[in-house]
XYZ file of C-alpha atoms in Angstrom:
244
model
C -56.597 66.431 202.195
C -55.100 69.904 202.642
C -53.689 71.402 199.440
C -51.195 74.273 199.371
C -51.691 77.190 196.999
C -49.124 79.715 195.781
C -50.260 83.281 194.931
C -49.533 84.687 191.482
C -50.343 88.186 190.250
C -49.643 90.340 187.208
C -47.128 92.449 189.126
C -44.620 89.578 189.051
C -44.087 90.350 185.375
C -41.585 88.173 183.544
C -40.870 86.171 186.710
C -44.255 84.428 186.571
C -43.149 81.307 184.690
C -40.057 80.956 186.881
C -42.209 81.259 190.015
C -44.616 78.638 188.711
C -41.748 76.185 188.255
C -40.428 76.989 191.737
C -43.901 76.528 193.236
C -44.102 73.041 191.772
C -40.589 72.120 192.945
C -41.331 73.423 196.446
C -44.397 71.216 196.740
C -47.334 73.532 196.113
C -50.449 71.936 194.654
C -52.101 74.850 192.879
C -51.810 78.521 191.987
C -54.210 81.160 193.268
C -54.110 83.685 190.440
C -55.101 87.222 191.377
C -57.089 88.844 188.592
C -55.569 92.291 188.965
C -56.129 94.513 185.943
C -55.244 94.125 183.064
C -55.997 90.439 183.631
C -58.123 88.673 182.503
C -58.843 90.959 179.542
C -55.369 91.763 178.206
C -51.723 92.205 179.176
C -48.191 91.892 177.842
C -48.481 88.248 178.858
C -51.916 86.682 178.749
C -53.762 84.946 181.559
C -54.114 81.902 179.325
C -50.328 81.583 179.178
C -50.187 81.428 182.975
C -52.908 78.794 183.110
C -51.122 76.688 180.481
C -47.810 77.022 182.337
C -49.469 75.902 185.572
C -51.108 72.885 183.969
C -47.834 71.903 182.282
C -46.221 71.801 185.737
C -49.033 69.659 187.128
C -50.569 72.494 189.150
C -54.263 73.304 189.221
C -55.683 76.835 189.235
C -57.833 78.931 191.542
C -58.702 82.585 191.046
C -58.829 85.627 193.304
C -61.432 88.053 191.987
C -60.295 91.645 191.402
C -60.676 93.886 194.436
C -59.024 97.174 193.513
C -61.788 99.642 192.524
C -64.541 97.089 193.286
C -66.684 97.943 196.312
C -69.230 95.182 196.766
C -70.245 96.353 200.256
C -70.715 99.996 199.315
C -73.935 101.588 200.597
C -73.951 103.617 197.369
C -76.076 101.389 195.172
C -74.584 102.765 191.954
C -71.083 101.835 193.150
C -72.150 98.375 194.283
C -74.063 97.658 191.080
C -71.148 98.792 188.921
C -68.840 96.508 190.913
C -71.159 93.567 190.313
C -71.182 94.276 186.577
C -67.390 94.240 186.476
C -67.334 91.029 188.513
C -69.697 89.379 186.043
C -67.529 90.441 183.082
C -64.463 88.979 184.780
C -66.217 85.718 185.611
C -67.465 85.406 182.040
C -63.904 85.865 180.799
C -62.426 83.122 183.032
C -65.305 80.664 182.842
C -63.592 78.564 180.167
C -60.772 77.694 182.591
C -61.146 74.785 184.987
C -60.660 76.309 188.453
C -60.749 74.968 192.001
C -62.524 78.067 193.328
C -62.986 81.828 192.980
C -62.369 83.891 196.120
C -63.839 87.377 196.474
C -63.567 90.373 198.829
C -66.646 92.229 200.037
C -65.325 95.695 200.734
C -66.192 99.361 201.066
C -64.174 102.483 201.744
C -66.828 103.654 204.202
C -65.849 103.739 207.895
C -68.343 101.123 209.039
C -65.989 100.220 211.897
C -66.103 103.810 213.186
C -69.627 105.037 212.365
C -72.210 102.796 213.978
C -75.210 104.204 212.132
C -73.986 103.011 208.718
C -73.132 99.441 209.769
C -76.529 98.052 208.837
C -76.434 99.699 205.409
C -72.992 98.273 204.705
C -74.054 94.836 205.929
C -77.225 94.893 203.823
C -75.149 95.841 200.780
C -72.725 92.988 201.483
C -75.517 90.445 201.886
C -77.196 91.572 198.674
C -73.878 91.230 196.879
C -73.327 87.728 198.262
C -76.636 86.626 196.758
C -75.716 88.134 193.387
C -72.162 86.774 193.452
C -73.407 83.271 194.200
C -75.889 83.448 191.353
C -73.313 84.762 188.870
C -70.631 82.272 189.883
C -73.020 79.333 189.766
C -74.242 80.310 186.302
C -70.646 80.053 185.042
C -69.829 76.873 186.963
C -67.426 78.433 189.496
C -67.184 77.727 193.236
C -67.487 81.055 195.075
C -65.576 81.571 198.329
C -66.068 84.779 200.368
C -63.050 86.203 202.217
C -62.990 88.462 205.276
C -61.347 91.852 204.745
C -62.050 94.656 207.245
C -65.212 93.258 208.828
C -65.331 92.554 212.539
C -66.425 89.079 213.599
C -70.051 90.016 214.243
C -70.478 91.411 210.752
C -68.583 88.630 209.003
C -70.547 85.916 210.802
C -73.705 87.322 209.234
C -72.029 87.384 205.839
C -70.753 83.823 206.354
C -74.268 82.648 207.176
C -75.332 83.752 203.694
C -72.233 82.528 201.844
C -71.833 78.859 200.966
C -68.063 78.847 201.546
C -65.637 81.187 203.268
C -61.942 81.978 203.188
C -60.383 82.987 206.500
C -57.600 85.514 205.931
C -55.654 85.464 209.189
C -53.600 88.550 208.361
C -56.766 90.549 207.753
C -58.109 89.486 211.165
C -54.894 90.552 212.892
C -54.653 93.913 211.116
C -58.290 94.864 211.693
C -58.045 93.822 215.347
C -54.966 95.961 215.969
C -56.618 98.972 214.358
C -59.893 98.592 216.235
C -58.888 97.133 219.597
C -55.101 97.247 219.927
C -52.310 94.710 219.581
C -52.918 93.277 223.047
C -56.294 91.907 221.895
C -55.034 89.972 218.860
C -54.682 86.541 220.499
C -58.125 86.747 222.083
C -59.807 87.989 218.924
C -58.138 85.431 216.662
C -59.364 82.694 218.982
C -62.911 84.056 218.688
C -62.731 83.980 214.896
C -61.428 80.434 214.831
C -64.061 79.215 217.257
C -66.926 80.929 215.442
C -66.024 79.981 211.870
C -64.130 76.712 212.194
C -66.832 74.603 210.560
C -67.345 76.910 207.562
C -63.748 77.625 206.569
C -62.871 76.096 203.211
C -59.758 78.139 202.376
C -57.180 79.772 204.671
C -55.030 82.702 203.558
C -51.893 83.219 205.603
C -49.057 85.715 205.335
C -46.621 87.148 207.835
C -47.524 90.218 209.877
C -45.058 92.915 210.879
C -45.631 95.322 213.770
C -43.974 98.737 213.478
C -44.795 100.896 216.483
C -48.500 101.670 216.182
C -48.602 100.334 212.633
C -49.229 96.780 211.489
C -48.689 95.329 208.015
C -49.776 91.993 206.595
C -48.709 90.224 203.374
C -45.168 89.914 204.732
C -42.761 86.975 204.607
C -42.860 84.625 207.577
C -40.933 81.716 209.111
C -41.215 79.059 211.817
C -40.830 81.657 214.599
C -44.232 83.155 213.695
C -46.517 82.338 216.631
C -49.671 82.984 214.612
C -48.498 80.579 211.925
C -47.917 77.923 214.578
C -51.406 78.589 215.952
C -53.007 78.174 212.548
C -51.030 75.005 211.793
C -52.435 73.481 214.971
C -55.926 74.669 214.082
C -55.810 73.105 210.617
C -56.312 69.694 212.182
C -59.725 70.852 213.405
C -60.781 73.074 210.495
C -59.769 70.694 207.710
C -59.925 73.304 204.919
C -59.417 72.277 201.301
C -56.718 74.847 200.596
C -54.135 77.086 202.256
C-alpha cells in the first residue's frame, strides 16, 4: 500500500510541531526528516523531540541523510572518504530511532555531465560509496535507499544496479534534463527514466517545478494542473512504491 510522507527539516524552526500536527490531519502517514546540520547532533530543538512528536501523532519516521558538504561521488578520494565518515557518524547517532528508511544522495561538484573523461571516475566513486553505505546502514539496522540527483539515466542505472533500493526524484530528473538537453526533451526523458527504473523504485520524491525563461527550479509548490504530477500519479499504479 502506498504511504505518503511529509518532509521536515531544521529550517522550519518553531513551526515543526505545528507542521507535524497538520501533516497528520491532512492524511500523511510518515515524516521524512532531513538531517541538515545541526541535526542529529544538536540544535535549539532536538531531533528526539521531533521523533517523539511524530510518534505521538501516529506518524512513523524516515530519514534523509545530510547532503550539504557531503560528496559521496567525488573523484577526490579524501573528499569521498571524509563524506563516508560523516555519514557513519550520522547513522550511528540515529540508529536508536525506529525508521522506515534512510535516503541518501550520491553527489559531486565535478562537471561529470560536461567533461566526458571524468565520468568513469565519478561513477567508480559512486559505486564504491554505494557498497560502503549499504554496509554501514545494514550494520545499524537501517534500510538504505539511493536517490538520483544530477546523474543522467545511463549513469544512474549503473548505480541502481548496485543499490538494493532506489528513490526516484522526479524534480531532479526534470531539472537535469532541462540543463543538459533542453525543456523540449523533458517528456521523452522522464518516460525513459520511468521505463528503465519502474521495477526498482521504492520511494518517489515529487515537488513542483517552475520554468523561468532558461532557468528551471524544483522543490516548488504544485497543484492538480501539474502535468508531471498527473503523469506520476498514473505511473504509481505500475511502480507500486512503498512511499511518496
